[in-house]
Coordinates of C-alpha atoms in Angstrom, one line a residue:
Chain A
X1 CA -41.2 1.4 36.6
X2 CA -38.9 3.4 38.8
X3 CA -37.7 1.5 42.4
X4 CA -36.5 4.4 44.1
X5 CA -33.3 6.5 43.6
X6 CA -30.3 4.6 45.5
X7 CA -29.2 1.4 43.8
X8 CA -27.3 -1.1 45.9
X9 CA -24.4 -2.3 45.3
X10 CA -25.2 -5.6 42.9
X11 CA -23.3 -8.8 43.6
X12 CA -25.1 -11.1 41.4
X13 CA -25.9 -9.4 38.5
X14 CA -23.6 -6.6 38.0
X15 CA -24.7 -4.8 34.6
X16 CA -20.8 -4.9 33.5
X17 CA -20.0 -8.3 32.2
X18 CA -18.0 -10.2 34.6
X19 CA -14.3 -10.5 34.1
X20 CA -13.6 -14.0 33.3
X21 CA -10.4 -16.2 31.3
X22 CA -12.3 -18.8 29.8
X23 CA -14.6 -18.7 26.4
X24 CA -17.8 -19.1 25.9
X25 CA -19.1 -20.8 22.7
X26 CA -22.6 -21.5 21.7
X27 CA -24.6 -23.4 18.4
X28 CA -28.1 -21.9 17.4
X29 CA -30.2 -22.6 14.9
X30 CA -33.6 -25.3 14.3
X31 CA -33.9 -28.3 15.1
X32 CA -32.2 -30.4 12.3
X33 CA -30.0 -27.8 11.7
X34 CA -27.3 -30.4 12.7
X35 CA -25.9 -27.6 15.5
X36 CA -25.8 -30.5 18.2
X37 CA -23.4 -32.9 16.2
X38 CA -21.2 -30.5 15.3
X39 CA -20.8 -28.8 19.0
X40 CA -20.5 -32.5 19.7
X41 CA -17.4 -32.6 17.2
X42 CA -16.1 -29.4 18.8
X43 CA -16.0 -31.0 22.2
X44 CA -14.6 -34.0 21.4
X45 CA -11.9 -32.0 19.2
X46 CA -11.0 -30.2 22.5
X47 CA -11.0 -33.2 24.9
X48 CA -8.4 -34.7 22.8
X49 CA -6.7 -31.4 23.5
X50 CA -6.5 -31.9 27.0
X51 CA -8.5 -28.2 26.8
X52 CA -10.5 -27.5 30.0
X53 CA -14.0 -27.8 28.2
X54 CA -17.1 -27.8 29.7
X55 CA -20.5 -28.8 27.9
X56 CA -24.0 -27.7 28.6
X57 CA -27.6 -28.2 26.8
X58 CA -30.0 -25.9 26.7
X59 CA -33.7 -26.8 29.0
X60 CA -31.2 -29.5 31.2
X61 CA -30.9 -28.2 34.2
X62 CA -31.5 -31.1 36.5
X63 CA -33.2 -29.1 39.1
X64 CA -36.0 -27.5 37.1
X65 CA -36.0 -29.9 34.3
X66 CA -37.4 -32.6 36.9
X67 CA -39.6 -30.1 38.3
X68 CA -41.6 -28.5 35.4
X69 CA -42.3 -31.5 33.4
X70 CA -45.4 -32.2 35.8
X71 CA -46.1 -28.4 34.8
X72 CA -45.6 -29.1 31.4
X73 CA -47.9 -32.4 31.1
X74 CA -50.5 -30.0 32.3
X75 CA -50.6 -28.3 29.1
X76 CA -52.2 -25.1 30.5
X77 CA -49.2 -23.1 30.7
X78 CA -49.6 -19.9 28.8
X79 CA -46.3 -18.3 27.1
X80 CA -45.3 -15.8 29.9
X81 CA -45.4 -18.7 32.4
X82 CA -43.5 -21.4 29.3
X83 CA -40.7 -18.8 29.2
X84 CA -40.0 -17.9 32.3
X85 CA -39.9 -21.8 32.9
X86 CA -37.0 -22.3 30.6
X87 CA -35.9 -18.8 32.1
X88 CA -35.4 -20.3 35.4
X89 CA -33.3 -23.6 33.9
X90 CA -30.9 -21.4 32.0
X91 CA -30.6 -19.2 35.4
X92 CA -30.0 -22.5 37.3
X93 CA -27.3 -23.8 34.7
X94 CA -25.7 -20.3 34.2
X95 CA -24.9 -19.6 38.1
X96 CA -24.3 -22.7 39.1
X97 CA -22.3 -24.4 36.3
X98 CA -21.5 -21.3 32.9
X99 CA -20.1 -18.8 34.8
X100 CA -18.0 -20.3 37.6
X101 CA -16.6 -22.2 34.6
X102 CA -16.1 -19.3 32.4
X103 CA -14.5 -17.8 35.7
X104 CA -12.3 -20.8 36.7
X105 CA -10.7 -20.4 33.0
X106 CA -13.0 -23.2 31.1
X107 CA -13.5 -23.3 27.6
X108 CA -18.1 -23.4 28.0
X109 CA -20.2 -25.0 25.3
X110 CA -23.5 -24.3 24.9
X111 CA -26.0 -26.3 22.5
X112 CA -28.1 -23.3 22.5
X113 CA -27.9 -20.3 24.5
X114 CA -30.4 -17.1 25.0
X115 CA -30.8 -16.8 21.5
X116 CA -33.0 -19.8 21.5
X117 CA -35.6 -18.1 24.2
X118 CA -35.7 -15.1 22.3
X119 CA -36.5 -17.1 19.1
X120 CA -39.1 -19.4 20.5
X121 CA -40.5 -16.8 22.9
X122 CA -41.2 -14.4 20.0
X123 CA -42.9 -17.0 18.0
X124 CA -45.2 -17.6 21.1
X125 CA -45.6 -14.2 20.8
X126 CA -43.9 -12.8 23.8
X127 CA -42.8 -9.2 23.7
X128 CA -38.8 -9.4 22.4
X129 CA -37.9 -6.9 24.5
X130 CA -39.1 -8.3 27.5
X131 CA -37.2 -11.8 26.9
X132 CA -34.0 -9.8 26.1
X133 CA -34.5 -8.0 29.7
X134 CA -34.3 -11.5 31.2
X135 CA -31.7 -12.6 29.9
X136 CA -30.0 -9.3 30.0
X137 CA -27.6 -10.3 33.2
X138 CA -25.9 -13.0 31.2
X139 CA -22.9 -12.6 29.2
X140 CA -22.8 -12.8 25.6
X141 CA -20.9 -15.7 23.7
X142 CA -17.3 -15.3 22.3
X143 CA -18.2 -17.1 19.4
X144 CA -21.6 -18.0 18.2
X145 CA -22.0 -20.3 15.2
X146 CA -25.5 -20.1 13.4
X147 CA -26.2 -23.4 11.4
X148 CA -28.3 -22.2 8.7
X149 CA -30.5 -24.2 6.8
X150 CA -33.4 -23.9 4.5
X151 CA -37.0 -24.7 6.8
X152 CA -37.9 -27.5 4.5
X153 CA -34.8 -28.8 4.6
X154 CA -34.8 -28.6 8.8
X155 CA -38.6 -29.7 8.3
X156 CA -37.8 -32.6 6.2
X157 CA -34.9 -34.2 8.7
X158 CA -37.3 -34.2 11.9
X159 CA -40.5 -34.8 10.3
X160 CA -39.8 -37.4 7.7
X161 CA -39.4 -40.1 10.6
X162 CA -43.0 -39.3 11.6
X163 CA -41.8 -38.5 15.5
X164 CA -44.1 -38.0 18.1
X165 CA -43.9 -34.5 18.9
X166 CA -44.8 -32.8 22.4
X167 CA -47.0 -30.8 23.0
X168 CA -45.1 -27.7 23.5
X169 CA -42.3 -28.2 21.1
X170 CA -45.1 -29.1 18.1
X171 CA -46.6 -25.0 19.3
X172 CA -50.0 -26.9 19.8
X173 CA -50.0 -24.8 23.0
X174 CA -50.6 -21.1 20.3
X175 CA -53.8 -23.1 19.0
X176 CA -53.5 -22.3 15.4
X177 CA -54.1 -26.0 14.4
X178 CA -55.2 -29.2 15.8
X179 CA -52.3 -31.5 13.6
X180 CA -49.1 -31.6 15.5
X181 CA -46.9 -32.1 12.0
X182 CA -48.7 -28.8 10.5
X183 CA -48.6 -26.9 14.0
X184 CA -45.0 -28.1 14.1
X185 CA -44.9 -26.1 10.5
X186 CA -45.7 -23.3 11.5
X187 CA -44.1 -23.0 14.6
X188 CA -40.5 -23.8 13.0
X189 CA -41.6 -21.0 10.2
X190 CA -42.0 -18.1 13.0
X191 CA -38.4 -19.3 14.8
X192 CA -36.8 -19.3 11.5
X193 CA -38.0 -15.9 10.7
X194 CA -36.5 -14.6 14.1
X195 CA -33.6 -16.3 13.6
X196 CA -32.5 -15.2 10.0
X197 CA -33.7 -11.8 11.8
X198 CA -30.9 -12.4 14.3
X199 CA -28.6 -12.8 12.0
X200 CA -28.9 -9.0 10.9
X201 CA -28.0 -7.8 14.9
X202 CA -26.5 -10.2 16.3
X203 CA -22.8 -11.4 16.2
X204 CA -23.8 -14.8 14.0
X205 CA -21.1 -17.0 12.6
X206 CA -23.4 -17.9 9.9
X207 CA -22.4 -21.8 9.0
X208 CA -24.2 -23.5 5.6
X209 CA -25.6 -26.5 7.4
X210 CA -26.8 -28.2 4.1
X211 CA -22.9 -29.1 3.2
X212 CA -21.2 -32.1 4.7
X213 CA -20.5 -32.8 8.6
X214 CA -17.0 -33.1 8.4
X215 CA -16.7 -29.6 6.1
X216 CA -18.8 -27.8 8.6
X217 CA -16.8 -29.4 11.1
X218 CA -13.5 -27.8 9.3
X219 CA -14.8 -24.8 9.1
X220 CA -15.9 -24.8 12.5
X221 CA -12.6 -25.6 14.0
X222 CA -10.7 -23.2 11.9
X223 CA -12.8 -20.6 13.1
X224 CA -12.6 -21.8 16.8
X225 CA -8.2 -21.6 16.5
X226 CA -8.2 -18.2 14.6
X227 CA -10.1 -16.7 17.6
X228 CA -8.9 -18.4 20.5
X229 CA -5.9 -19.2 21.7
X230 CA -6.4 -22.6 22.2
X231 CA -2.5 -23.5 24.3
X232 CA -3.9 -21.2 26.7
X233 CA -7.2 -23.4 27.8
X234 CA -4.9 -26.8 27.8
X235 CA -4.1 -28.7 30.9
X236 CA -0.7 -29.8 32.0
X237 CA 0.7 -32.6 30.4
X238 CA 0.0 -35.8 32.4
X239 CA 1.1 -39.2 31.7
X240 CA -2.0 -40.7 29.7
X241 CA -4.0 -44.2 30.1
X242 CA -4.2 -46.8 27.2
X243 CA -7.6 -45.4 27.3
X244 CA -7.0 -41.8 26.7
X245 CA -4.5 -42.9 24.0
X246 CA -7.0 -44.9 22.3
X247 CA -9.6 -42.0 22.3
X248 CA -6.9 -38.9 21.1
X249 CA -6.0 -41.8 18.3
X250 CA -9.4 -40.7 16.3
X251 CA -7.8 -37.0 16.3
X252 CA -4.3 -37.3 15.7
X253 CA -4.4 -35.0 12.5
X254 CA -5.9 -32.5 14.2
X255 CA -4.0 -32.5 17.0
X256 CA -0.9 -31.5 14.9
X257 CA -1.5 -28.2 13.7
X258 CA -2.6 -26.5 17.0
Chain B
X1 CA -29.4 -5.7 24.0
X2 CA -31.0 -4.8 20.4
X3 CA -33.1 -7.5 18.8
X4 CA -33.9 -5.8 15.2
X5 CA -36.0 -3.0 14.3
X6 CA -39.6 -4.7 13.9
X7 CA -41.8 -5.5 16.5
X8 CA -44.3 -7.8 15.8
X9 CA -47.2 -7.6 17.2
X10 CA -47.8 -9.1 20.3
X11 CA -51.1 -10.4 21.8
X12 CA -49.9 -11.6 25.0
X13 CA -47.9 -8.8 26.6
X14 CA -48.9 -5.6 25.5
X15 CA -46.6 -2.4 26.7
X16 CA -50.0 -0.9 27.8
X17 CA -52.1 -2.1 30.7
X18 CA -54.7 -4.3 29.4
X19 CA -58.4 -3.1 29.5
X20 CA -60.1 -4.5 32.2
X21 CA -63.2 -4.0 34.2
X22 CA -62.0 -5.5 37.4
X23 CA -60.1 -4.3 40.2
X24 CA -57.1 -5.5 41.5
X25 CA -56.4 -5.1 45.6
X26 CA -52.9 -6.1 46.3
X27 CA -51.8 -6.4 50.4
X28 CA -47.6 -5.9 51.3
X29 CA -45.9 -6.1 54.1
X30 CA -43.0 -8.0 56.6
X31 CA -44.0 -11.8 57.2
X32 CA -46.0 -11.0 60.7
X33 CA -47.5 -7.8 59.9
X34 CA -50.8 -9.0 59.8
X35 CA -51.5 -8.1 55.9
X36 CA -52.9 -11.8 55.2
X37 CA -55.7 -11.4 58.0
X38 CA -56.5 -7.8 56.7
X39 CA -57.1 -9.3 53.5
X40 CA -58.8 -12.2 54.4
X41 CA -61.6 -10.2 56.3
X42 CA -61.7 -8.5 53.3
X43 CA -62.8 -11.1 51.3
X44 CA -65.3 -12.2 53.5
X45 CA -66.7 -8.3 53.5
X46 CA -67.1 -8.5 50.1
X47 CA -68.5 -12.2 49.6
X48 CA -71.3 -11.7 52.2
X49 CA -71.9 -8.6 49.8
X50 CA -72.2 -10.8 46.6
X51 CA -69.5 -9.5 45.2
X52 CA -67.8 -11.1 42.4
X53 CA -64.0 -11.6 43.9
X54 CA -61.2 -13.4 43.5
X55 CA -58.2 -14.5 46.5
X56 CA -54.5 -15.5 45.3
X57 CA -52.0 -16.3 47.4
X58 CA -47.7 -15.6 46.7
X59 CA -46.2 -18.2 45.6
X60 CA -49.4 -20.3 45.3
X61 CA -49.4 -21.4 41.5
X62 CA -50.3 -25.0 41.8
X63 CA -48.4 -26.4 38.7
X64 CA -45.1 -24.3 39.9
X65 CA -45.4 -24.7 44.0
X66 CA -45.3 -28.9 43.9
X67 CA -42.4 -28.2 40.8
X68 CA -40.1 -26.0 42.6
X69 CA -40.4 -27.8 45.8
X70 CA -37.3 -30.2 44.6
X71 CA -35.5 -27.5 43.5
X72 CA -35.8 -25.7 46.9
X73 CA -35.0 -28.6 48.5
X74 CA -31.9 -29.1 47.2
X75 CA -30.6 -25.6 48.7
X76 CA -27.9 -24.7 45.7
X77 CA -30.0 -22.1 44.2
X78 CA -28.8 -18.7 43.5
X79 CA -30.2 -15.7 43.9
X80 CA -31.0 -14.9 40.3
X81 CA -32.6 -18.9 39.8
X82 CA -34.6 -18.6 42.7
X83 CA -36.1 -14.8 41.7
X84 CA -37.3 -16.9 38.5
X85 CA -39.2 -19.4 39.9
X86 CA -41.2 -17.2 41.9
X87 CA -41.2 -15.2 38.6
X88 CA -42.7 -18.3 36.9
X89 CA -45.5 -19.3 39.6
X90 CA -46.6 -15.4 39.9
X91 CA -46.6 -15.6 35.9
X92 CA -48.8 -18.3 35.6
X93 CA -51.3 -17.0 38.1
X94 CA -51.2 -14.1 36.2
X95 CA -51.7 -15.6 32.8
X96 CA -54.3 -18.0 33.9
X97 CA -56.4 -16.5 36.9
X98 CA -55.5 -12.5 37.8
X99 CA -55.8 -11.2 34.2
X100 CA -58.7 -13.5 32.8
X101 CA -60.8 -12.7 35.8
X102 CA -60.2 -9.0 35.7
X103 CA -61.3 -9.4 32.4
X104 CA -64.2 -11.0 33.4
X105 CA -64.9 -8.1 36.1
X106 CA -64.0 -9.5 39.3
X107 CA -62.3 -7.9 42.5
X108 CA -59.2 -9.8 42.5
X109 CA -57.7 -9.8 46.2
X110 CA -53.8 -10.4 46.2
X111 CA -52.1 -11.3 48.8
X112 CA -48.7 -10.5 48.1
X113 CA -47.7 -9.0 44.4
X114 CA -44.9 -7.9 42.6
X115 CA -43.6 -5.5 45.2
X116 CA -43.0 -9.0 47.3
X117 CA -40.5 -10.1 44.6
X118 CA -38.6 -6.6 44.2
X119 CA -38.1 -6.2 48.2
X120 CA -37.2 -10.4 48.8
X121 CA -34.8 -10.8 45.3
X122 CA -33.1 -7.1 46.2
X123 CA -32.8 -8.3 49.6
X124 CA -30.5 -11.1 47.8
X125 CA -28.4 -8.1 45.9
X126 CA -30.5 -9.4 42.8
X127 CA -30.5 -6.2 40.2
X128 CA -33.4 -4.4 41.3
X129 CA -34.0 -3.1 37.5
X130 CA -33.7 -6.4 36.3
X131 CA -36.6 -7.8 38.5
X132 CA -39.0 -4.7 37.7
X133 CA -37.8 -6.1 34.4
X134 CA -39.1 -9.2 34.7
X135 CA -42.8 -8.3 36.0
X136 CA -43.0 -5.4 34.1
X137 CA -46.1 -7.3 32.1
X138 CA -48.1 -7.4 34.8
X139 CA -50.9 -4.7 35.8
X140 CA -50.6 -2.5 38.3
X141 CA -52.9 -2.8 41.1
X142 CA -55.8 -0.4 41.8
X143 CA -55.0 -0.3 45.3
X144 CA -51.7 -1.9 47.4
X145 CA -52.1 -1.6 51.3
X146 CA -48.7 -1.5 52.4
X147 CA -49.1 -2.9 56.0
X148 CA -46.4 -1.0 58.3
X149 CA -44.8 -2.6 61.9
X150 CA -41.8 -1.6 63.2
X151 CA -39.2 -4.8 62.3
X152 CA -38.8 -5.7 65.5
X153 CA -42.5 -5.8 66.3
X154 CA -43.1 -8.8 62.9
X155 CA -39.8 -10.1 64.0
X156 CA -40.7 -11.0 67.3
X157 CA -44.2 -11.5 66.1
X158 CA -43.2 -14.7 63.7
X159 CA -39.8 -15.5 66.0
X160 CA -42.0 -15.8 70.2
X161 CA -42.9 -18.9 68.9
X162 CA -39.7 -20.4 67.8
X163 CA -40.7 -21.6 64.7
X164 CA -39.1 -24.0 61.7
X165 CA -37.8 -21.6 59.3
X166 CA -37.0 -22.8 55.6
X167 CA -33.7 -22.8 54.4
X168 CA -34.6 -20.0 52.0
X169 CA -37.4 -18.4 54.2
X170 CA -34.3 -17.2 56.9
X171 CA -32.1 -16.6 53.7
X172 CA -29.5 -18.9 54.6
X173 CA -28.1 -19.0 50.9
X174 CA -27.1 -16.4 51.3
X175 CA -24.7 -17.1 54.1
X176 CA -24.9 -14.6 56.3
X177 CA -24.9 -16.6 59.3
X178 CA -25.3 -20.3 60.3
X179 CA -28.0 -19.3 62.7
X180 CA -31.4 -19.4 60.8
X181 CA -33.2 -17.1 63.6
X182 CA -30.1 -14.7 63.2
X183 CA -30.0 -14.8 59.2
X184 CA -34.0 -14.2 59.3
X185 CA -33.3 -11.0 61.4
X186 CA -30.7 -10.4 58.7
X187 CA -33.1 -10.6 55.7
X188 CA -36.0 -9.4 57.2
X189 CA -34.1 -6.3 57.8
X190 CA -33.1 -5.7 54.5
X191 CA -36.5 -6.3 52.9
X192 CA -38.2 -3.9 55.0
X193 CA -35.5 -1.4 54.2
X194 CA -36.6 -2.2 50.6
X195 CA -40.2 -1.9 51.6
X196 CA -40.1 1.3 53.1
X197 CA -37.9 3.1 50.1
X198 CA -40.8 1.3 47.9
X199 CA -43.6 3.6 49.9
X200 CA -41.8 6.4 48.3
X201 CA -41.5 5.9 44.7
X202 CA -45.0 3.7 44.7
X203 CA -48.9 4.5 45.0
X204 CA -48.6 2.3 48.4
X205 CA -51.3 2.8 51.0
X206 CA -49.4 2.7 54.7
X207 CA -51.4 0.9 57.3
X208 CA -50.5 1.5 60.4
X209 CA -50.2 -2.4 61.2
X210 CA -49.5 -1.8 65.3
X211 CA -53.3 -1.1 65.5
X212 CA -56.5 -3.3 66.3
X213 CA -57.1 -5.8 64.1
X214 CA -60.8 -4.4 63.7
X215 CA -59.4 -0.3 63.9
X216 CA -57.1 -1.7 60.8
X217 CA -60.0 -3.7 58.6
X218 CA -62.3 -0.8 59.1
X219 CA -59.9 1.7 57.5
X220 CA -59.5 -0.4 55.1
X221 CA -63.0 -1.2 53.5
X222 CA -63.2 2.6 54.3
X223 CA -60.5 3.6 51.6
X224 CA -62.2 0.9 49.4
X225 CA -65.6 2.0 50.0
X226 CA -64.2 5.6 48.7
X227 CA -62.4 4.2 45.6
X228 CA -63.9 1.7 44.5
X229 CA -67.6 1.7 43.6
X230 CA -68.0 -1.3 44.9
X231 CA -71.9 -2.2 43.5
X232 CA -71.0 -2.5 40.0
X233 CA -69.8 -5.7 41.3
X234 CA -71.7 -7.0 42.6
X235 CA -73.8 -9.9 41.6
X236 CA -77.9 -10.2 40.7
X237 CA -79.7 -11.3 43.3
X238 CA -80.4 -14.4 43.8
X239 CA -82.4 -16.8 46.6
X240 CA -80.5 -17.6 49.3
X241 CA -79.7 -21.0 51.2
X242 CA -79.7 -21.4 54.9
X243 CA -76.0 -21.5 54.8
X244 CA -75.8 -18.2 53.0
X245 CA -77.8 -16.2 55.0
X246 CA -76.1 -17.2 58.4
X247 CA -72.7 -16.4 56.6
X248 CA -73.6 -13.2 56.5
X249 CA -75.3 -12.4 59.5
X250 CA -71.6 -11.9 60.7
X251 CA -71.5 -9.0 58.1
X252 CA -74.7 -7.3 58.4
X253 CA -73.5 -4.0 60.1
X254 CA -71.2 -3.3 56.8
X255 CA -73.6 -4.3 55.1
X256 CA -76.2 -1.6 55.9
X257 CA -73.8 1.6 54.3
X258 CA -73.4 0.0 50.8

């Protein structure tokens, strides 16, 4: 489609990635993949550091999160529509809260980023190259850990508790079966796919998720300090409160070597 | 952005126009050009001609409008957030009523289409590729009257009466002005700009929107009378109630040159 010849000068969404000092780090991978534990580590890790972190899930922006469940419980929404709805909630979190922070110097976590639209929009279906062109204005992540695991093994941690799965998230919405476990199967079979496809174009940290937390979580962090310089992202020194103490307490041996 | 080599398949957004039967009538132009009363009278042509069509408003998805009201309300969306939303409601009126009734062979009157979304988000220094981007799924109508006043003519048309303008309606995010009458000026100004570069590069059919209301509607079923054959549309004949026939008493002169 061709809009005419001129092109204005673009405030918003300049093509060039915007300059900005702080790092942007985000988890992918399926759900039991563990990815939200060990971000959780991460930030914790960094909090003790007095580093100027900021954490953000994917699919939370308050705004739009309030606003599409009614469109959600509908369960007519067709795929275009589905991603274009988590579309507009990553939009809403990126302007308003990723890259001001990225901008004001903040170390940004993301629990997912863009990598989970284009893995769950492509198992709906949805042209790849389309999704990429929505999310094309947003920057790409410093670092972004993949946490690999095998699907039964990311099958067997969410579905061996017999949860009640929506709608959407079981993939009831594509039609291929009636049973939300076996829907739920498939679903997770066509993310994996993308993702492992990921892996081959993207810039993955690939992470064995089947090993322990707490080796993970080494691995992760060791990562994190070889890339970044960590000093650079910490605030001032200021005199602490018994309750800051208490909560650096759990990460004293980390805390030494940075 | 690359995403791998493969392309699956894809079933819901092929890169070629799907095949249809139907047509699709799109109407642009400034807020107070008069386009929504062309169209209208349009629709009633063709109903008192049993034709099988179909009216869809901007901004008018059902599921999305009551959603995003919230968001709007809280007045902190940005630019590229609030293209999205109206990217989502025109996506599920696409997915769910434009598309399937083309299918199914109807005239499918729009008022308002894409070229709405490309002159409003440019107008808010949104990346004008990015938005074609976006809505590059969608069909391209068979026909888009592109209803043409001089600015000042819509402006003072919508402004004599000294309306309430919404927060987003004048663009006041954007923060031109405090003065919602003055920031409307602003905008409005910009997206005609946008319209009229648009009558270059599309297959827009200028109205001359200064004209009679009547001089205006009769050009127009004119040029659709000439392009589209309009009885292959219509439906069998069936016995009319009372109601019915007086509804189209109104129409009987047009109805004559069929």
């Amino acid at each position: 489609m061709t809009l005419g010849q001129e092109k204005e000068k673009d405030e918003t969404m300049p093509k060039n990635p915007p300059e900005y000092s702080g790092k942007l780090i985000a988890v992918e991978g399926l759900d039991g993949s563990g990815k939200s534990t060990q971000i959780y580590l991460v930030k914790r890790w960094l909090q003790s550091k007095r580093m100027k972190v900021f954490f953000t899930e994917w699919n939370s922006s308050t705004l739009v999160k309030e606003a599409t469940k009614r469109a959600k419980q509908a369960h007519t929404l067709k795929p275009t529509t589905f991603s274009l709805i988590h579309a507009t909630d990553f939009a809403d979190r990126y302007e308003r809260q990723i890259l001001p922070l990225l901008r004001a110097g903040f170390i940004v976590l993301c629990d997912r980023y863009y990598f989970t639209a284009f893995a769950r929009d492509r198992a709906r279906g949805v042209d790849q190259e389309w999704v990429a062109g929505v999310y094309d204005y947003a920057v790409k992540p410093d670092m972004t850990f993949y946490f690999r695991v095998p699907l039964e093994t990311s099958l067997h941690r969410i579905l061996s508790g017999r949860p009640e799965l929506g709608y959407f998230e079981a993939g009831l919405d594509m039609g291929w079966t009636l049973n939300p476990y076996e829907s739920f199967r498939i679903f997770q079979g066509k993310v994996f796919e993308v993702y492992e496809e990921l892996t081959e174009t993207q810039d993955f940290i690939v992470i064995d998720a089947e090993r322990e937390i707490r080796e993970q979580q080494q691995q992760v962090r060791q990562l994190i300090k070889s890339r970044i310089d960590l000093k650079s992202y910490q605030l001032p020194y200021m005199p602490r409160l018994p309750h800051d103490l208490l909560f650096e307490a759990d990460y004293k041996d980390e805390s030494a070597d940075l």
